[in-house]
Short mmCIF file of C-alpha atoms in Angstrom, two decimals:
data_model
loop_
_atom_site.label_atom_id
_atom_site.label_comp_id
_atom_site.label_asym_id
_atom_site.label_seq_id
_atom_site.Cartn_x
_atom_site.Cartn_y
_atom_site.Cartn_z
CA UNK A 128 7.89 15.75 22.74
CA UNK A 129 7.58 18.51 20.14
CA UNK A 130 7.09 18.19 16.30
CA UNK A 131 10.01 20.11 15.59
CA UNK A 132 12.46 17.47 17.04
CA UNK A 133 10.35 14.30 16.65
CA UNK A 134 7.37 12.76 14.59
CA UNK A 135 4.86 10.45 16.07
CA UNK A 136 2.60 7.77 14.79
CA UNK A 137 -0.35 6.69 16.98
CA UNK A 138 -2.00 3.64 15.62
CA UNK A 139 -5.41 3.02 17.03
CA UNK A 140 -6.50 -0.55 18.11
CA UNK A 141 -8.04 -2.71 15.34
CA UNK A 142 -11.76 -1.86 15.28
CA UNK A 143 -13.96 -4.89 15.99
CA UNK A 144 -17.38 -5.83 14.38
CA UNK A 145 -20.64 -4.28 15.64
CA UNK A 146 -21.85 -4.94 19.11
CA UNK A 147 -23.79 -8.25 20.09
CA UNK A 148 -27.24 -8.68 18.62
CA UNK A 149 -28.69 -9.56 21.84
CA UNK A 150 -28.44 -6.03 23.17
CA UNK A 151 -31.64 -3.97 22.82
CA UNK A 152 -31.30 -0.45 20.96
CA UNK A 153 -31.76 2.86 22.77
CA UNK A 154 -34.88 4.79 22.06
CA UNK A 155 -34.86 6.73 18.89
CA UNK A 156 -36.30 10.12 20.13
CA UNK A 157 -33.29 10.92 21.92
CA UNK A 158 -31.11 11.01 18.64
CA UNK A 159 -33.84 12.72 16.85
CA UNK A 160 -33.45 15.79 19.00
CA UNK A 161 -30.42 16.60 17.46
CA UNK A 162 -31.86 16.96 13.97
CA UNK A 163 -32.76 20.42 12.97
CA UNK A 164 -32.75 22.96 9.97
CA UNK A 165 -28.86 23.34 10.07
CA UNK A 166 -28.04 19.87 11.14
CA UNK A 167 -27.61 18.66 7.53
CA UNK A 168 -28.84 14.95 6.23
CA UNK A 169 -29.46 12.34 8.71
CA UNK A 170 -27.81 8.88 8.36
CA UNK A 171 -30.01 6.24 6.86
CA UNK A 172 -32.43 4.35 9.18
CA UNK A 173 -30.31 1.23 9.33
CA UNK A 174 -27.37 3.13 10.46
CA UNK A 175 -29.43 5.09 13.06
CA UNK A 176 -30.36 1.68 14.44
CA UNK A 177 -26.93 0.49 14.70
CA UNK A 178 -25.96 3.75 16.28
CA UNK A 179 -28.83 3.40 18.83
CA UNK A 180 -27.79 -0.23 19.58
CA UNK A 181 -24.28 0.78 19.95
CA UNK A 182 -25.12 3.46 22.27
CA UNK A 183 -27.30 1.34 24.49
CA UNK A 184 -24.46 -1.01 24.79
CA UNK A 185 -22.13 1.51 26.27
CA UNK A 186 -23.86 0.84 29.74
CA UNK A 187 -23.74 -2.93 29.33
CA UNK A 188 -22.30 -4.75 32.44
CA UNK A 189 -19.89 -6.61 30.30
CA UNK A 190 -16.67 -4.89 29.50
CA UNK A 191 -16.26 -6.63 26.24
CA UNK A 192 -19.49 -5.54 24.84
CA UNK A 193 -18.98 -2.05 26.13
CA UNK A 194 -15.51 -2.00 24.56
CA UNK A 195 -17.04 -3.27 21.11
CA UNK A 196 -19.65 -0.55 21.27
CA UNK A 197 -17.15 1.95 21.54
CA UNK A 198 -15.12 0.67 18.77
CA UNK A 199 -18.11 0.35 16.56
CA UNK A 200 -19.02 4.07 17.08
CA UNK A 201 -15.34 5.18 16.52
CA UNK A 202 -15.59 3.25 13.21
CA UNK A 203 -18.31 5.28 11.89
CA UNK A 204 -18.43 8.74 13.63
CA UNK A 205 -16.51 10.38 10.46
CA UNK A 206 -19.64 9.40 8.42
CA UNK A 207 -21.73 12.30 7.57
CA UNK A 208 -24.46 12.99 10.24
CA UNK A 209 -23.40 10.50 12.79
CA UNK A 210 -21.70 13.07 15.07
CA UNK A 211 -25.38 14.89 15.10
CA UNK A 212 -26.74 11.67 16.26
CA UNK A 213 -24.30 11.08 18.95
CA UNK A 214 -24.77 14.92 20.09
CA UNK A 215 -28.20 14.19 20.43
CA UNK A 216 -27.89 10.95 22.56
CA UNK A 217 -25.40 12.93 24.80
CA UNK A 218 -27.86 15.83 25.47
CA UNK A 219 -30.70 13.28 26.25
CA UNK A 220 -28.98 10.60 28.22
CA UNK A 221 -28.77 10.48 32.08
CA UNK A 222 -26.63 7.49 32.25
CA UNK A 223 -23.10 8.58 33.47
CA UNK A 224 -21.34 5.72 31.41
CA UNK A 225 -22.93 6.78 28.22
CA UNK A 226 -22.49 10.55 28.95
CA UNK A 227 -18.78 10.06 29.70
CA UNK A 228 -17.99 7.77 26.68
CA UNK A 229 -19.81 10.13 24.16
CA UNK A 230 -18.30 13.31 25.75
CA UNK A 231 -14.84 11.75 25.27
CA UNK A 232 -15.61 10.43 21.80
CA UNK A 233 -17.03 13.77 20.36
CA UNK A 234 -14.17 15.73 22.01
CA UNK A 235 -11.48 13.34 20.18
CA UNK A 236 -13.71 13.74 16.87
CA UNK A 237 -12.84 17.60 16.88
CA UNK A 238 -9.20 17.03 16.79
CA UNK A 239 -7.39 18.59 13.76
CA UNK A 240 -7.73 16.55 10.71
CA UNK A 241 -4.70 18.47 8.88
CA UNK A 242 -2.03 20.59 9.79
CA UNK A 243 0.75 22.18 7.53
CA UNK A 244 3.54 24.09 9.24
CA UNK A 245 6.28 25.64 7.59
CA UNK A 246 9.88 25.00 8.76
CA UNK A 247 12.23 26.33 6.10
CA UNK A 248 12.62 27.48 2.44
CA UNK A 249 15.28 26.57 -0.07
CA UNK A 250 15.43 29.19 -2.79
CA UNK A 251 17.62 28.71 -5.90
CA UNK A 252 18.42 31.74 -7.75
CA UNK A 253 20.54 31.18 -10.75
CA UNK A 254 23.72 29.39 -9.46
CA UNK A 255 23.05 30.75 -5.81
CA UNK A 256 21.30 28.41 -3.53
CA UNK A 257 20.14 29.67 -0.06
CA UNK A 258 18.73 27.82 2.89
CA UNK A 259 16.37 29.72 5.09
CA UNK A 260 15.49 28.54 8.32
CA UNK A 261 11.81 29.82 8.95
CA UNK A 262 8.66 29.32 10.90
CA UNK A 263 5.52 30.93 9.99
CA UNK A 264 4.36 31.24 13.48
CA UNK A 265 1.04 29.58 12.62
CA UNK A 266 0.07 26.77 10.43
CA UNK A 267 -0.15 27.61 6.69
CA UNK A 268 -3.34 25.30 6.82
CA UNK A 269 -5.22 23.97 9.96
CA UNK A 270 -8.51 22.11 9.42
CA UNK A 271 -10.33 20.79 12.48
CA UNK A 272 -12.49 17.77 12.80
CA UNK A 273 -15.58 19.89 12.63
CA UNK A 274 -14.61 21.52 9.10
CA UNK A 275 -13.62 24.72 10.72
CA UNK A 276 -10.27 25.79 8.85
CA UNK A 277 -7.74 28.65 8.66
CA UNK A 278 -5.20 29.13 6.00
CA UNK A 279 -2.52 31.45 4.62
CA UNK A 280 -3.53 32.16 0.96
CA UNK A 281 -0.40 34.26 0.58
CA UNK A 282 2.07 31.22 1.43
CA UNK A 283 3.93 29.26 -1.38
CA UNK A 284 1.86 26.15 -0.38
CA UNK A 285 -1.20 27.98 -1.80
CA UNK A 286 0.18 30.11 -4.48
CA UNK A 287 2.50 27.70 -5.87
CA UNK A 288 5.49 30.47 -6.00
CA UNK A 289 8.13 30.82 -3.68
CA UNK A 290 9.22 34.38 -2.87
CA UNK A 291 11.83 35.62 -0.31
CA UNK A 292 9.23 37.74 1.56
CA UNK A 293 5.62 36.43 1.04
CA UNK A 294 2.78 38.44 2.02
CA UNK A 295 0.38 36.59 4.45
CA UNK A 296 -3.22 36.48 3.74
CA UNK A 297 -4.91 34.61 6.43
CA UNK A 298 -8.32 33.10 5.65
CA UNK A 299 -10.85 31.31 7.64
CA UNK A 300 -13.88 29.32 6.88
CA UNK A 301 -15.90 26.03 7.39
CA UNK A 302 -16.26 22.93 5.27
CA UNK A 303 -19.85 21.89 4.55
CA UNK A 304 -20.86 18.12 5.28
CA UNK A 305 -20.11 17.22 1.81
CA UNK A 306 -16.70 18.77 1.47
CA UNK A 307 -15.68 17.43 4.96
CA UNK A 308 -16.73 13.97 4.01
CA UNK A 309 -14.51 14.26 0.89
CA UNK A 310 -11.72 15.49 2.83
CA UNK A 311 -11.89 12.45 5.08
CA UNK A 312 -12.09 10.14 2.18
CA UNK A 313 -8.97 11.88 0.56
CA UNK A 314 -6.99 11.13 3.74
CA UNK A 315 -8.19 7.64 4.10
CA UNK A 316 -7.90 6.57 0.51
CA UNK A 317 -4.17 8.22 0.27
CA UNK A 318 -3.03 5.90 3.12
CA UNK A 319 -0.58 8.82 4.16
CA UNK A 320 -1.58 8.59 7.73
CA UNK A 321 -0.39 4.94 7.64
CA UNK A 322 3.15 5.80 6.20
CA UNK A 323 6.31 5.62 8.41
CA UNK A 324 6.89 9.20 9.96
CA UNK A 325 10.03 11.02 9.64
CA UNK A 326 11.80 13.75 11.71
CA UNK A 327 14.38 14.76 8.91
CA UNK A 328 13.57 16.03 5.26
CA UNK A 329 15.31 14.48 2.31
CA UNK A 330 16.44 17.41 0.38
CA UNK A 331 17.35 17.19 -3.35
CA UNK A 332 20.91 16.73 -4.52
CA UNK A 333 23.08 20.04 -5.28
CA UNK A 334 23.30 18.52 -8.90
CA UNK A 335 19.33 18.74 -9.46
CA UNK A 336 18.55 21.64 -11.23
CA UNK A 337 15.80 24.13 -9.62
CA UNK A 338 15.90 22.81 -6.15
CA UNK A 339 13.60 25.62 -4.75
CA UNK A 340 11.05 24.22 -1.98
CA UNK A 341 9.72 24.18 1.38
CA UNK A 342 10.39 21.95 4.31
CA UNK A 343 7.26 21.36 6.15
CA UNK A 344 5.91 19.56 9.00
CA UNK A 345 2.50 17.62 8.10
CA UNK A 346 0.05 16.34 10.40
CA UNK A 347 -3.09 13.98 9.05
CA UNK A 348 -5.43 12.06 11.06
CA UNK A 349 -7.28 9.20 9.53
CA UNK A 350 -10.11 8.43 12.33
CA UNK A 351 -7.96 7.34 15.15
CA UNK A 352 -4.71 7.01 13.30
CA UNK A 353 -2.27 10.18 13.61
CA UNK A 354 0.70 10.98 11.74
CA UNK A 355 3.39 13.89 12.27
CA UNK A 356 5.99 14.03 9.69
CA UNK A 357 8.67 16.30 8.32
CA UNK A 358 9.41 16.25 4.62
CA UNK A 359 10.69 18.68 1.58
CA UNK A 360 8.17 19.71 -1.08
CA UNK A 361 9.85 20.76 -4.32
CA UNK A 362 8.07 23.77 -5.75
CA UNK A 363 7.46 22.00 -9.22
CA UNK A 364 4.89 19.58 -7.13
CA UNK A 365 3.14 22.93 -5.79
CA UNK A 366 2.93 24.88 -9.04
CA UNK A 367 -0.48 26.00 -10.09
CA UNK A 368 0.28 25.60 -13.75
CA UNK A 369 2.37 22.79 -15.51
CA UNK A 370 2.68 21.02 -12.05
CA UNK A 371 4.84 17.75 -11.61
CA UNK A 372 3.08 14.93 -9.91
CA UNK A 373 4.90 13.86 -6.62
CA UNK A 374 4.52 11.05 -3.99
CA UNK A 375 1.48 10.14 -2.01
CA UNK A 376 2.07 12.86 0.52
CA UNK A 377 2.50 15.65 -1.82
CA UNK A 378 -0.46 14.60 -3.86
CA UNK A 379 -2.63 14.44 -0.78
CA UNK A 380 -1.51 17.80 0.27
CA UNK A 381 -2.21 19.34 -3.32
CA UNK A 382 -5.54 17.84 -3.40
CA UNK A 383 -6.36 19.22 0.35
CA UNK A 384 -5.21 22.60 -0.67
CA UNK A 385 -7.32 22.68 -3.74
CA UNK A 386 -10.50 21.56 -1.79
CA UNK A 387 -9.77 24.39 0.74
CA UNK A 388 -9.02 27.10 -1.79
CA UNK A 389 -12.04 26.48 -3.62
CA UNK A 390 -14.31 26.43 -0.41
CA UNK A 391 -16.03 29.62 0.74
CA UNK A 392 -13.91 31.65 3.16
CA UNK A 393 -13.49 35.01 4.56
CA UNK A 394 -10.94 37.31 6.06
CA UNK A 395 -9.46 35.99 9.04
CA UNK A 396 -11.04 37.41 12.61
CA UNK A 397 -10.18 35.26 15.23
CA UNK A 398 -7.53 35.35 18.03
CA UNK A 399 -4.31 36.76 17.02
CA UNK A 400 -0.46 36.12 18.47
CA UNK A 401 2.65 38.06 17.92
CA UNK A 402 5.38 36.26 16.28
CA UNK A 403 9.04 37.35 15.73
CA UNK A 404 11.80 35.73 13.70
CA UNK A 405 15.20 36.68 13.83
CA UNK A 406 17.08 38.31 10.83
CA UNK A 407 20.48 36.72 10.49
CA UNK A 408 21.78 38.35 7.55
CA UNK A 409 21.30 42.08 8.45
CA UNK A 410 24.61 43.98 8.79
CA UNK A 411 25.22 45.24 12.50
CA UNK A 412 25.22 49.04 11.10
CA UNK A 413 21.93 48.61 9.62
CA UNK A 414 20.53 46.74 12.84
CA UNK A 415 21.88 49.88 15.14
CA UNK A 416 19.45 52.07 12.71
CA UNK A 417 16.29 50.08 13.76
CA UNK A 418 14.06 51.21 16.76
CA UNK A 419 13.58 49.16 19.68
CA UNK A 420 10.33 47.23 20.04
CA UNK A 421 8.13 49.82 21.80
CA UNK A 422 5.11 47.76 23.12
CA UNK A 423 6.22 47.11 26.79
CA UNK A 424 3.69 44.68 27.43
CA UNK A 425 4.72 42.10 24.91
CA UNK A 426 8.29 40.57 25.28
CA UNK A 427 9.41 39.86 21.54
CA UNK A 428 11.87 37.41 23.29
CA UNK A 429 8.91 35.31 24.12
CA UNK A 430 7.65 35.69 20.54
CA UNK A 431 10.60 34.23 18.82
CA UNK A 432 10.50 30.44 17.90
CA UNK A 433 9.42 28.25 19.50
CA UNK A 434 5.70 29.90 19.73
CA UNK A 435 4.15 33.12 19.64
CA UNK A 436 2.53 35.52 22.20
CA UNK A 437 -1.24 35.94 22.40
CA UNK A 438 -2.19 39.53 22.26
CA UNK A 439 -5.82 41.08 22.58
CA UNK A 440 -7.70 44.09 23.90
CA UNK A 441 -5.50 47.34 24.24
CA UNK A 442 -2.39 45.54 23.87
CA UNK A 443 -3.51 44.31 20.40
CA UNK A 444 -4.39 47.95 19.30
CA UNK A 445 -0.70 49.07 20.07
CA UNK A 446 0.64 46.28 18.40
CA UNK A 447 -1.24 47.01 15.34
CA UNK A 448 -0.40 50.67 15.51
CA UNK A 449 3.34 49.42 15.93
CA UNK A 450 3.43 47.30 13.02
CA UNK A 451 1.79 49.92 10.75
CA UNK A 452 4.83 51.86 11.35
CA UNK A 453 7.07 49.03 10.63
CA UNK A 454 7.83 45.30 10.89
CA UNK A 455 11.56 45.32 11.76
CA UNK A 456 13.02 45.95 14.98
CA UNK A 457 16.05 45.35 17.37
CA UNK A 458 15.76 41.95 18.99
CA UNK A 459 19.17 42.62 20.91
CA UNK A 460 21.94 44.87 20.36
CA UNK A 461 23.49 42.97 17.52
CA UNK A 462 20.42 41.04 16.30
CA UNK A 463 17.45 42.31 14.36
CA UNK A 464 13.99 40.61 14.08
CA UNK A 465 11.01 40.85 11.93
CA UNK A 466 7.48 40.72 13.65
CA UNK A 467 3.93 40.16 12.61
CA UNK A 468 0.65 38.95 13.79
CA UNK A 469 -0.70 35.33 13.05
CA UNK A 470 -3.76 33.54 14.02
CA UNK A 471 -3.69 31.92 17.39
CA UNK A 472 -4.69 28.29 17.95
CA UNK A 473 -3.72 26.90 21.25
CA UNK A 474 -4.29 23.37 20.15
CA UNK A 475 -2.33 23.63 17.13
CA UNK A 476 0.68 25.29 19.12
CA UNK A 477 0.75 22.54 21.66
CA UNK A 478 0.70 19.84 18.88
CA UNK A 479 3.60 21.62 16.92
CA UNK A 480 5.65 23.20 19.96
CA UNK A 481 4.73 20.89 22.79
CA UNK A 482 2.53 21.55 25.78
CA UNK A 483 4.88 24.29 27.13
CA UNK A 484 3.06 26.65 24.82
#
């Protein structure tokens, strides 16, 4: 099941109370090993005691006790410092039950928190309205559970302006503990993760003035609740100045955008993929003037939606040199395409396109 064809809501089982009081807490030194100069503030002592008790219950003979302990830890894992505490127990424990549970829990904790992916644009120019089927080839914004983020600062989502050919400006960074906590709080308080999912955007009526906007696929995760939905964002709700407020989803998206934009970041330097998008409006005589794609190591047919093709090493250098000469090439005899490099994140592509990518 892919994001472009359907949406999903995964609702976690309701979290139970803390583990039973008769269980003995695990030793504290194990968690203390995780603390270090860069680990950030530790949870208060009363919370560390509860963490220790729940971790110890993960090896209890009773399935009910183990299940309650897992649910108790899942409920607080997003609290600042708790992940470092659990990582300390994971490194120190020799118990296979505790190790397996904590490994799975911490792995899931690193799942994306937010992903915004462009699907299309509506540009209204005077009396003419154009629908542009588009795909950015990579998320306009991707925030991982550990606070790592990448985003396109040149996208309409971040600039608040819709242009026919926006210039990508890929950035990367990592939220500090406080900002990551604020992001999780934003998502939880908005309630967006619990809203019904939709696979089809509701476009404004043709009688509505200034219909310009973008169709996006939005993924948000609130603890163990995940929602993937397609919607239309009107540009008046994204503008940087004189912005008009929108519904809960767009208000959450804008708050997240502003949090990311105000966070320290740098030029993106991670893995790259080649993305190609067919140009449907180019006349045939103009297509015939375009050069063929010269990098034989990369098949641009595979770089067209859905997905993008990972490139690195010498192949990446050849692609860079080719794109420096131009970005428009023949896709086939009568079809042109525009080609560019985008950040490559395998998990994001699997989430959006499906496991086949």
